[in-house]
PDB file of C-alpha atoms in Angstrom:
ATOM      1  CA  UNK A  96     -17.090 -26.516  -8.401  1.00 74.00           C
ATOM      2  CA  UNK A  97     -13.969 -27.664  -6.618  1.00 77.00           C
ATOM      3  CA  UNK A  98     -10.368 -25.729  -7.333  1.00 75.00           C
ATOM      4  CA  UNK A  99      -7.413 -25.940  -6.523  1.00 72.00           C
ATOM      5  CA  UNK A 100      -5.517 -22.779  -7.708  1.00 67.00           C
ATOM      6  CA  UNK A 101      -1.988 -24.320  -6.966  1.00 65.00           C
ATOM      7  CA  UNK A 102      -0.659 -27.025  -5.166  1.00 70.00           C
ATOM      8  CA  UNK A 103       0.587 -25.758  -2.179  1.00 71.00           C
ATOM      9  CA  UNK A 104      -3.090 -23.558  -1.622  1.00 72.00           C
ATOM     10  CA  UNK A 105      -6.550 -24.441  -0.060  1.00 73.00           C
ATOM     11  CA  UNK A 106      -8.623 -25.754  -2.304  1.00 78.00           C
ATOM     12  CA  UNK A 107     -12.049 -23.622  -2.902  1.00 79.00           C
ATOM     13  CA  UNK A 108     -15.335 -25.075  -3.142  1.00 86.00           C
ATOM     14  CA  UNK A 109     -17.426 -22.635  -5.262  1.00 88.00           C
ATOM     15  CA  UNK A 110     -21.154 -22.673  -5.656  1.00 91.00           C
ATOM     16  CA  UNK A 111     -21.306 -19.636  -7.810  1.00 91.00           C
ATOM     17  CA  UNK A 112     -18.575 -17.865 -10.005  1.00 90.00           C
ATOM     18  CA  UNK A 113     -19.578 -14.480 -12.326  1.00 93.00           C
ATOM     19  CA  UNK A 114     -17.410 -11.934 -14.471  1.00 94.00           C
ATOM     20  CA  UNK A 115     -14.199 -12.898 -16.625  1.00 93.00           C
ATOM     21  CA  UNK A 116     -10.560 -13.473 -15.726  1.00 87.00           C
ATOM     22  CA  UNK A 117      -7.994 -13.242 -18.032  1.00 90.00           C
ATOM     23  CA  UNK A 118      -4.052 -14.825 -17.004  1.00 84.00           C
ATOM     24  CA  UNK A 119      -0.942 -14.251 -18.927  1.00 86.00           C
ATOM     25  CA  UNK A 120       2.417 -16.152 -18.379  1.00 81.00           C
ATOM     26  CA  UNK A 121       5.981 -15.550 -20.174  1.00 79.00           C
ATOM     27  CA  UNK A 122       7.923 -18.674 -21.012  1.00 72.00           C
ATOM     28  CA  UNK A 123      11.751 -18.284 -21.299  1.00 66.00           C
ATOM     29  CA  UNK A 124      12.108 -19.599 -24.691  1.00 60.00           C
ATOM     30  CA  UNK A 125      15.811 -20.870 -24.047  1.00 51.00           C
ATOM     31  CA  UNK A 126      14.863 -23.369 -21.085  1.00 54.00           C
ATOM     32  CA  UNK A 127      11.752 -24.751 -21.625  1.00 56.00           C
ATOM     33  CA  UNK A 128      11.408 -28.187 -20.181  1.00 58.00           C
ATOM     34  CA  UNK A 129       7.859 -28.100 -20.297  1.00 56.00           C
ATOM     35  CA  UNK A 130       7.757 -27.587 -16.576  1.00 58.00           C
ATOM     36  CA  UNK A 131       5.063 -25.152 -15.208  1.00 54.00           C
ATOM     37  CA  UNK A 132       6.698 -21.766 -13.922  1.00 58.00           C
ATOM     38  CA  UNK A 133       3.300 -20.271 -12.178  1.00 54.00           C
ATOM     39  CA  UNK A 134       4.296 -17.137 -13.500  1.00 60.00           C
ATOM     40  CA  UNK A 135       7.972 -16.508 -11.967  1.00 69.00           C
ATOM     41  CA  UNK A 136       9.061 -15.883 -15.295  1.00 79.00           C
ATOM     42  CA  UNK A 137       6.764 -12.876 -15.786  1.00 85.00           C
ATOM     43  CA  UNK A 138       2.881 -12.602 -16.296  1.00 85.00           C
ATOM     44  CA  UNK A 139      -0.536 -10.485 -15.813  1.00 90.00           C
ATOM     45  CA  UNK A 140      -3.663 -11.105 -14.272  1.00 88.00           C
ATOM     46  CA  UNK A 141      -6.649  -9.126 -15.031  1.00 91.00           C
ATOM     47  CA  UNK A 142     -10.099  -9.737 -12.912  1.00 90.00           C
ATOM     48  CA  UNK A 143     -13.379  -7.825 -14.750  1.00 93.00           C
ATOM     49  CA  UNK A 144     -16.310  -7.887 -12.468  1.00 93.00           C
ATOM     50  CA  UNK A 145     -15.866 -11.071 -10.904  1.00 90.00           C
ATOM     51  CA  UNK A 146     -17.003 -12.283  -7.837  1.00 91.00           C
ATOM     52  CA  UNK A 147     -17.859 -15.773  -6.233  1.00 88.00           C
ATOM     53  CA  UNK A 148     -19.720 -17.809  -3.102  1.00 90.00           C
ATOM     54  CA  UNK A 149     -17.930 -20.354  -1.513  1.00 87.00           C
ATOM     55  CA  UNK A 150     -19.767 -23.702  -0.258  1.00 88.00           C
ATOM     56  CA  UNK A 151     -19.145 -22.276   3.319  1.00 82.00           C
ATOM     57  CA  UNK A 152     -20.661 -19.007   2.754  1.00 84.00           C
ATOM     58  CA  UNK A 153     -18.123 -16.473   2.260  1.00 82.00           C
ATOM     59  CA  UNK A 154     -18.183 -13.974  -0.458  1.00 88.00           C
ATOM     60  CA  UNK A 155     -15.998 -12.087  -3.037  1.00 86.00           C
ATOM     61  CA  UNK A 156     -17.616  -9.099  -3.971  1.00 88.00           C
ATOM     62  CA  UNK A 157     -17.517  -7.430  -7.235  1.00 90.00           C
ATOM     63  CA  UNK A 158     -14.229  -6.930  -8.445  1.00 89.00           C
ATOM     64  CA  UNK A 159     -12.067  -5.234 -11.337  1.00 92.00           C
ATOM     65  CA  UNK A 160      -8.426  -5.105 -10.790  1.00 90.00           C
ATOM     66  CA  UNK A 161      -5.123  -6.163 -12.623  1.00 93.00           C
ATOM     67  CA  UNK A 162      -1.216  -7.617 -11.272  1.00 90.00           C
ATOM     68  CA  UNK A 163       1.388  -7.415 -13.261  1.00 92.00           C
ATOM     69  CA  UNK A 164       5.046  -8.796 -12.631  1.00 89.00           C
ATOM     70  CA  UNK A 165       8.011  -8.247 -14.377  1.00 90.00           C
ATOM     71  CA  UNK A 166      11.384 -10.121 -12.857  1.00 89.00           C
ATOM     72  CA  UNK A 167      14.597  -8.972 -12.631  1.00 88.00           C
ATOM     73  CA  UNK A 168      16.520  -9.095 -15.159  1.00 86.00           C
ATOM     74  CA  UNK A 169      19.710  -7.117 -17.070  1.00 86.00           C
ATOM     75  CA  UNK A 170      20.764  -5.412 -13.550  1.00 87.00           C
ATOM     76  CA  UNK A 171      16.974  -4.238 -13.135  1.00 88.00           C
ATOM     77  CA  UNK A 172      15.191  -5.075 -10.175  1.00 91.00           C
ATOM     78  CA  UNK A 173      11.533  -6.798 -10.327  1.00 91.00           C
ATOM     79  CA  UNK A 174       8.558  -4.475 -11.450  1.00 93.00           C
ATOM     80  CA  UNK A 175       4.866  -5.179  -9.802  1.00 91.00           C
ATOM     81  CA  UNK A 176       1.675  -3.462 -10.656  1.00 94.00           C
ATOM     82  CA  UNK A 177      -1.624  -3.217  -9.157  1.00 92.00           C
ATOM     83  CA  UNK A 178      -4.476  -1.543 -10.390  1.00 95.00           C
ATOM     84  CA  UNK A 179      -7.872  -1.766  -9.171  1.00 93.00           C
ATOM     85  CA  UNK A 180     -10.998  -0.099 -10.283  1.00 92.00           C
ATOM     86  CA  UNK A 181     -12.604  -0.766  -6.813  1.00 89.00           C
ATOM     87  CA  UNK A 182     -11.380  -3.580  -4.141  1.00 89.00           C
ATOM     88  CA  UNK A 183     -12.491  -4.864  -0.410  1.00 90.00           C
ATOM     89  CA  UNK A 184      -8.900  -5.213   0.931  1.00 89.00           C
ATOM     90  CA  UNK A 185     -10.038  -7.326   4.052  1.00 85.00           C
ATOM     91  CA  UNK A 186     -12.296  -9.972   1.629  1.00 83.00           C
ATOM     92  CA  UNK A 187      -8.836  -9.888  -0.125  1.00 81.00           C
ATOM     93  CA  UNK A 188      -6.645 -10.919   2.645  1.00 80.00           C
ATOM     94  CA  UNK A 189      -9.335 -13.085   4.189  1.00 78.00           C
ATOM     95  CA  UNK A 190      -8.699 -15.052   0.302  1.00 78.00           C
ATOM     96  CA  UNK A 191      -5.568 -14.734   0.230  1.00 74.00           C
ATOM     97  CA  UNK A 192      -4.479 -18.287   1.375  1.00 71.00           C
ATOM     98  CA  UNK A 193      -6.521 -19.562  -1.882  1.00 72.00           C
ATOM     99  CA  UNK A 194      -4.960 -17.209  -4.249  1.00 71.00           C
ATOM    100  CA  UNK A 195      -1.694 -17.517  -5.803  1.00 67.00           C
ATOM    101  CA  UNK A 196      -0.615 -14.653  -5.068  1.00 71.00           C
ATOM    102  CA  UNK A 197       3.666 -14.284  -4.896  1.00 70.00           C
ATOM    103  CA  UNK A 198       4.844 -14.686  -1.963  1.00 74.00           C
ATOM    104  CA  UNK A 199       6.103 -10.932  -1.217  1.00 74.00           C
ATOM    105  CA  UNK A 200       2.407  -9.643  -1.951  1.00 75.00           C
ATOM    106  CA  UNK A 201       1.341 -12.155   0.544  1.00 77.00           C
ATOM    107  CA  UNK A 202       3.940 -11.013   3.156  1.00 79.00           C
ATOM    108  CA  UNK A 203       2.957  -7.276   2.514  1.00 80.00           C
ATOM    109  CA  UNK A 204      -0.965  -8.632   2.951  1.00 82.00           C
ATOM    110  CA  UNK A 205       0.457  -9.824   6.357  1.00 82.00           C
ATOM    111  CA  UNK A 206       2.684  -6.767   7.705  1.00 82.00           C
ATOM    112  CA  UNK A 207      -0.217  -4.370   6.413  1.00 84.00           C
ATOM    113  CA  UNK A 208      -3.173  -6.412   7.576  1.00 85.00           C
ATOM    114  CA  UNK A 209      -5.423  -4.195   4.976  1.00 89.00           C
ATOM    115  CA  UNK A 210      -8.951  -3.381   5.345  1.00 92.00           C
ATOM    116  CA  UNK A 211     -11.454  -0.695   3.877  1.00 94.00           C
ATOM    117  CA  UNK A 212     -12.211  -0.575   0.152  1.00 94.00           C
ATOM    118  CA  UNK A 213     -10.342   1.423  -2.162  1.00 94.00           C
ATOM    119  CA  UNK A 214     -11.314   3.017  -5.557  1.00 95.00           C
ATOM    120  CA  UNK A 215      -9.196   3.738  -9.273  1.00 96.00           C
ATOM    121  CA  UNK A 216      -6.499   2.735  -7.222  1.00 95.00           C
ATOM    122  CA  UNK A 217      -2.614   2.144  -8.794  1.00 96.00           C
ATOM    123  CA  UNK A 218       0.241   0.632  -6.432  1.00 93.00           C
ATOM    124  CA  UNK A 219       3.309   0.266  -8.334  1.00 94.00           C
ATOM    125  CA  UNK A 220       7.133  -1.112  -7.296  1.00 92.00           C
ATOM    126  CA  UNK A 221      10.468  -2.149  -8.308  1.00 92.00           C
ATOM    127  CA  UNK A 222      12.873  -4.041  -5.932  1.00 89.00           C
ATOM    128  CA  UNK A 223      11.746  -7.363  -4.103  1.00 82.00           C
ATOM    129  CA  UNK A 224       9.765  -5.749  -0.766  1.00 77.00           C
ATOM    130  CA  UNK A 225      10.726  -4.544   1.797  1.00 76.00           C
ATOM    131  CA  UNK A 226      13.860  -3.926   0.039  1.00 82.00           C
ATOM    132  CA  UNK A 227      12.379  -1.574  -2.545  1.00 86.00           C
ATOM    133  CA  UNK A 228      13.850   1.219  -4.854  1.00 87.00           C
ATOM    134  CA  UNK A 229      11.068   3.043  -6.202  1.00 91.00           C
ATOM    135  CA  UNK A 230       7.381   3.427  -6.243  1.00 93.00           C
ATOM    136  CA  UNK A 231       4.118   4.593  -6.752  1.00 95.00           C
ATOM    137  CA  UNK A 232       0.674   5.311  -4.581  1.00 95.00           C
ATOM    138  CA  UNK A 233      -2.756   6.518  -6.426  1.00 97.00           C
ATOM    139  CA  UNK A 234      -6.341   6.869  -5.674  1.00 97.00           C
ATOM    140  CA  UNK A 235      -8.905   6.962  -3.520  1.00 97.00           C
ATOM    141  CA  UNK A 236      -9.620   4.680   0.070  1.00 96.00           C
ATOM    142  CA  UNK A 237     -12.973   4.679   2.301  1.00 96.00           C
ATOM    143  CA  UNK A 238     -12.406   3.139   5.689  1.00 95.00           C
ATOM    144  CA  UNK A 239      -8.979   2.306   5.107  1.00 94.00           C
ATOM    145  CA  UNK A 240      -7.237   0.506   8.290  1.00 93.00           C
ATOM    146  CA  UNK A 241      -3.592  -1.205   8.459  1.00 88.00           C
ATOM    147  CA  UNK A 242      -0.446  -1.328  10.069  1.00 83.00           C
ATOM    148  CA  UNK A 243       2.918   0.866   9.071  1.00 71.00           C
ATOM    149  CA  UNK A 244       5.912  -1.265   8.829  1.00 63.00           C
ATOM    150  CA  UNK A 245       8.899   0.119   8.203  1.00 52.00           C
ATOM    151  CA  UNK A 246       9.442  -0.096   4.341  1.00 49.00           C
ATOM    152  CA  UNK A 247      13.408  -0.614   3.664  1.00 45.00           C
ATOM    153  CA  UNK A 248      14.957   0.872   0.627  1.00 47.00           C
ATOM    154  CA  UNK A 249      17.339  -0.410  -1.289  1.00 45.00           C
ATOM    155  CA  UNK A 250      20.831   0.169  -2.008  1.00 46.00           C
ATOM    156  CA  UNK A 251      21.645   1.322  -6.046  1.00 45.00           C
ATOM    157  CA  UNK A 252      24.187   0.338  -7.890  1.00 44.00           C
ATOM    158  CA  UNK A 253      26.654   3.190  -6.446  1.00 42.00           C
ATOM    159  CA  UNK A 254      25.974   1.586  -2.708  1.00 40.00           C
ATOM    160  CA  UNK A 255      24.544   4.864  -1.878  1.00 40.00           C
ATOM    161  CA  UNK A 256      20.577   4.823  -1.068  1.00 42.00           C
ATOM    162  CA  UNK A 257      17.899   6.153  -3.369  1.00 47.00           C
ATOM    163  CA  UNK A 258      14.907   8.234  -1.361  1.00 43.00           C
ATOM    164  CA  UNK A 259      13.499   6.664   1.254  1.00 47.00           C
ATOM    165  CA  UNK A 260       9.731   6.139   1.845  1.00 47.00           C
ATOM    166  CA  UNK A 261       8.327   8.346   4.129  1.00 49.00           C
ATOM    167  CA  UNK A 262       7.628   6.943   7.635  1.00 47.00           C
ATOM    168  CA  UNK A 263       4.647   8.120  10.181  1.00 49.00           C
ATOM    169  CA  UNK A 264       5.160   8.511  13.747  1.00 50.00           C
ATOM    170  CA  UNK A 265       2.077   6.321  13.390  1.00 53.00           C
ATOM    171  CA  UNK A 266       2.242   2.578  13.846  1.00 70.00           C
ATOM    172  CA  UNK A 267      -1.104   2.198  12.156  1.00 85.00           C
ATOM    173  CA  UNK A 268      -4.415   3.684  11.722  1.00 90.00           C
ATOM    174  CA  UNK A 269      -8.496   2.862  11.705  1.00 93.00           C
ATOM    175  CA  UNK A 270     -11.310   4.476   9.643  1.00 95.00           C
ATOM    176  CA  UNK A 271      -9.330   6.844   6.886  1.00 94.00           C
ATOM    177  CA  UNK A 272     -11.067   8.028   4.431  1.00 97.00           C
ATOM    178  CA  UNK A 273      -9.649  10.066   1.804  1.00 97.00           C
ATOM    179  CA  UNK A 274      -7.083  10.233  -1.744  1.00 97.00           C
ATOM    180  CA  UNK A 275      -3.172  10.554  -2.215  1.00 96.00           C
ATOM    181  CA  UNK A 276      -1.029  10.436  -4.713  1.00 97.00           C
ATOM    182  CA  UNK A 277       2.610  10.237  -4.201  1.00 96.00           C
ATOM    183  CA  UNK A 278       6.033   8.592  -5.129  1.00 94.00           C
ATOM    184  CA  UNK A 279       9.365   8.163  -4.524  1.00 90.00           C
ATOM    185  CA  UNK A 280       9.989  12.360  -5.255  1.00 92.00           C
ATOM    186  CA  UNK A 281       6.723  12.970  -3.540  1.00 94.00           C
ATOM    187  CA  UNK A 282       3.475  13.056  -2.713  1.00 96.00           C
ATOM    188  CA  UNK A 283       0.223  14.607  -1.778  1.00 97.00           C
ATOM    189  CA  UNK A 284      -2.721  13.631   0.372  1.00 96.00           C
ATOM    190  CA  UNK A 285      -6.122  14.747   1.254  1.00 97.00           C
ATOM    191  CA  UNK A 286      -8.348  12.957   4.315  1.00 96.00           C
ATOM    192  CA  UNK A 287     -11.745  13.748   5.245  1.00 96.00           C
ATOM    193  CA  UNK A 288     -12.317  11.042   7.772  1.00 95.00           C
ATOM    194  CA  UNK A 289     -14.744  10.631  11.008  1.00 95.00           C
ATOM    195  CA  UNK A 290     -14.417   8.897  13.360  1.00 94.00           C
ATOM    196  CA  UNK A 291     -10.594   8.392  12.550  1.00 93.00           C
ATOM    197  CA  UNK A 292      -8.240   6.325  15.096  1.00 91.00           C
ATOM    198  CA  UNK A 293      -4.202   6.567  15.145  1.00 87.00           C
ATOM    199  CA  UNK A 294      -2.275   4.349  16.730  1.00 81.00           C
ATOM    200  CA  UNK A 295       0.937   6.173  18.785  1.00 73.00           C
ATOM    201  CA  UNK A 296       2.404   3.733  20.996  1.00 68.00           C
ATOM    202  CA  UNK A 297       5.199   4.751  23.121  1.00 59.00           C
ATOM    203  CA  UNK A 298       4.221   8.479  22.145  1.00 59.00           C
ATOM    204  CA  UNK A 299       0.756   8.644  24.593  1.00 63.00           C
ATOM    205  CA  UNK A 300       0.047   6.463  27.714  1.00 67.00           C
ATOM    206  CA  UNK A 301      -3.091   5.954  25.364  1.00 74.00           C
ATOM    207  CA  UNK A 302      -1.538   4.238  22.194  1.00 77.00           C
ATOM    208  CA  UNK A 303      -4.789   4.709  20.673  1.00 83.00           C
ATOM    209  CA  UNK A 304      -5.646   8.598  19.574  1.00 87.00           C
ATOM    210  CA  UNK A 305      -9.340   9.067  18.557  1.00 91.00           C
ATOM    211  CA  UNK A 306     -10.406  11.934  16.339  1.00 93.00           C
ATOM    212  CA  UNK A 307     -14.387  12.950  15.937  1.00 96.00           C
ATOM    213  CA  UNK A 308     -13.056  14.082  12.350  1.00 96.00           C
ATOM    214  CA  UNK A 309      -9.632  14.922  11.043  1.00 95.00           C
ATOM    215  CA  UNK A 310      -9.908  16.564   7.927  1.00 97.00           C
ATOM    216  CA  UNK A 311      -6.109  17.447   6.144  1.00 96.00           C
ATOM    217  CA  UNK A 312      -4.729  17.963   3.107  1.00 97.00           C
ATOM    218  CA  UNK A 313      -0.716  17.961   2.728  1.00 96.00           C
ATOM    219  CA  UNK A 314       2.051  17.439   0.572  1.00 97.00           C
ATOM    220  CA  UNK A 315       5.732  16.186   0.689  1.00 95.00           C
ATOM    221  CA  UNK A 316       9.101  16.276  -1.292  1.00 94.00           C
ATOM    222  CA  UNK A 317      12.194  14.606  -0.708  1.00 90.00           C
ATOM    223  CA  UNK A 318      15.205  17.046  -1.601  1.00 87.00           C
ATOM    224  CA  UNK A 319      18.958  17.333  -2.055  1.00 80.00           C
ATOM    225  CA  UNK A 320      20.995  16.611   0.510  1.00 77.00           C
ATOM    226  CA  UNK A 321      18.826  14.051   2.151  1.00 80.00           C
ATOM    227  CA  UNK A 322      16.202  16.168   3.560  1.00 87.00           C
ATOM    228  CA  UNK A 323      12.340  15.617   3.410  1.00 90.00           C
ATOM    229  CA  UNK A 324      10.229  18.812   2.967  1.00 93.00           C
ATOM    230  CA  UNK A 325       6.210  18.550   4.140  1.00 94.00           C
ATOM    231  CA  UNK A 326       4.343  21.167   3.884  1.00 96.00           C
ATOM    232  CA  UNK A 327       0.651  21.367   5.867  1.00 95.00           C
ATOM    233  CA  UNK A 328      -1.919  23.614   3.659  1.00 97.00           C
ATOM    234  CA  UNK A 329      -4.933  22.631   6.659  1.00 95.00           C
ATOM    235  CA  UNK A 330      -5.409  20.243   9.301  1.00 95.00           C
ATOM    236  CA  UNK A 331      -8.843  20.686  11.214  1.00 96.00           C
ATOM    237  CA  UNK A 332      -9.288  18.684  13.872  1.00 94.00           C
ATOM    238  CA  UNK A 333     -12.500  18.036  16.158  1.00 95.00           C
ATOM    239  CA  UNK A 334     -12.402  16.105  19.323  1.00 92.00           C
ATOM    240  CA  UNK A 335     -14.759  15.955  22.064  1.00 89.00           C
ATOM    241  CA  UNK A 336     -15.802  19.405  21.260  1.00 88.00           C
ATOM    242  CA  UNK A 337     -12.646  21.133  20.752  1.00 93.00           C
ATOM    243  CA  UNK A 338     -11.644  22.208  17.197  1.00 95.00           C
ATOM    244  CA  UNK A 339      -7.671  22.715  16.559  1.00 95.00           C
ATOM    245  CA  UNK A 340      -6.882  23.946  12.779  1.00 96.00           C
ATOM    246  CA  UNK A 341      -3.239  24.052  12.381  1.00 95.00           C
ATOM    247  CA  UNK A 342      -1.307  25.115   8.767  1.00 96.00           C
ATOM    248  CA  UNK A 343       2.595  25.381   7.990  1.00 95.00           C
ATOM    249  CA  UNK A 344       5.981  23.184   7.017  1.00 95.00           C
ATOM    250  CA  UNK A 345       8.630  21.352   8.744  1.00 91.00           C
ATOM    251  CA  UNK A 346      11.917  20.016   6.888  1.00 90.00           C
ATOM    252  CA  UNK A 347      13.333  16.911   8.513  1.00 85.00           C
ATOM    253  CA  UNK A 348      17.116  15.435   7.845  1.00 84.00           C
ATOM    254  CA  UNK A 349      16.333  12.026   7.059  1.00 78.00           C
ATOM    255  CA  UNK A 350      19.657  11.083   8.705  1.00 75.00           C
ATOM    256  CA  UNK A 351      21.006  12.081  11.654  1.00 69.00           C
ATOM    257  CA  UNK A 352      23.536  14.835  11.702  1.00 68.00           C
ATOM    258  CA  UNK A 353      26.166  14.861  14.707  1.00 70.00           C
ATOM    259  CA  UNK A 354      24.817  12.271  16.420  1.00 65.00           C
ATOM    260  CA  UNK A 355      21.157  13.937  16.657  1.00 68.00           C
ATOM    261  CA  UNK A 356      17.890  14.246  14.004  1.00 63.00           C
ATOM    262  CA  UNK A 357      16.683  17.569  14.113  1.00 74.00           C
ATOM    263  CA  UNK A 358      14.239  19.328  12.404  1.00 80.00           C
ATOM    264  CA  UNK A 359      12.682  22.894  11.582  1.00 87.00           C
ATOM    265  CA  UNK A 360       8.898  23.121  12.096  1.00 89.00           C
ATOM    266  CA  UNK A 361       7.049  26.393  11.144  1.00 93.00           C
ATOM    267  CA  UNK A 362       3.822  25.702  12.513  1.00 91.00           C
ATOM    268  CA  UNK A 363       0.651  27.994  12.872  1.00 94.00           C
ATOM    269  CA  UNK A 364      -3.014  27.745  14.170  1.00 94.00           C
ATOM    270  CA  UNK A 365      -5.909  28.739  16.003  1.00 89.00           C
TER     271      UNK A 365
END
């Protein structure tokens, strides 16, 4: 079989298709020239373990995940929602140029470059990326690798800006394994990953900082006055024989004050 899921995609040339796939699109009921809208006007996707084989070989593994977009409307921005039960996220982005996908999930597939698999995973925003004004991160990754953009937030309808993302002195990272759960408030995360490789450039002469295993678990809250609060409940790290556990909290000004951005670490270890 021979589709073509839109007209501006790559056609795919299946020889094998399983599992069920259900697609539903709203239609503005006041204009409705009988013109196809692909879904701008609002829909849902839902994938239950489907997978397929392409003529050339490539695979889609066994997948169960759900989209959802809302768009803005009545002064609120867009609403997306991902869910997935478990997903390859590099057999997703190597498919992505047959999909149609919107064209801000295919820019984040692009300033992420994803891969690992992740598990009972939700991803959840409202504002059109990277111009975003809340969200929400769930669930569980194995071998997760990507890049860290800087996610911009956007302005509310006061002009003032709501709570930023949090940012990593991290450009990107190789091999994580772990769970987290956090939002625009906060968040929490736990990693038990070996073999785990950050990426520091302009930090190390090295931009590329191997761990043997780094295992961590950590929280965050943004608070008043435009401060982010972490706090570090255990971070053992083992490297070439050397084992570092370090514990404590650090709150960082999220702007700078006078000029400088300074912040209190409490910091412990042994």
């Amino acid at each position: 079989v021979t589709t073509r899921l839109s007209k501006n995609l790559e056609p795919l040339d299946l020889v094998r298709v399983n599992g069920r796939m259900s697609i539903r699109e709203d239609v503005d009921n006041i204009v409705d020239d009988g013109t196809p809208t692909l879904g701008t006007q609002g829909h849902s996707v839902s994938l239950t373990d489907f997978s397929f084989t392409t003529n050339d070989g490539l695979v889609f593994p066994v997948t169960t995940l759900s989209e959802s977009y809302v768009p803005a409307r009545n002064n609120q921005p867009e609403k997306i929602q991902i869910q997935a039960k478990s997903l390859d996220l590099r057999t997703l982005a190597k498919f992505a140029e047959h999909l149609p996908l919107p064209q801000v999930q295919r820019q984040m597939l692009v300033d992420y470059a994803p891969r690992g698999q992740v598990n009972d995973f939700l991803v959840q925003w409202q504002g059109t990326y990277p111009h975003i004004s809340s969200y929400r991160v769930k669930g569980n990754f194995v071998g997760l690798s990507m890049k860290t953009p800087t996610v911009h937030p956007a302005p509310t309808q006061d002009g003032t800006l709501p709570v930023a993302v949090p940012q990593t002195a991290a450009s990107g990272f190789d091999n994580l394994t772990g769970s987290i759960d956090a939002d625009n408030h906060g968040g929490s995360v736990n990693l038990r990953s070996a073999k785990l490789k950050l990426l520091l450039p302009g930090y190390f002469s090295e931009p590329a900082m191997p761990f043997d295993q780094l295992n961590m678990r950590a929280s965050w809250s943004f608070q008043q006055q435009g401060q982010l609060f972490g706090q570090l409940q255990q971070l053992d790290i083992v490297q070439d024989g050397l084992r570092v556990s370090l514990w404590g909290t650090d709150l960082l000004p999220l702007k700078p004050q006078n000029g400088k951005q300074r912040c209190t670490i409490d910091l412990a270890g042994k």
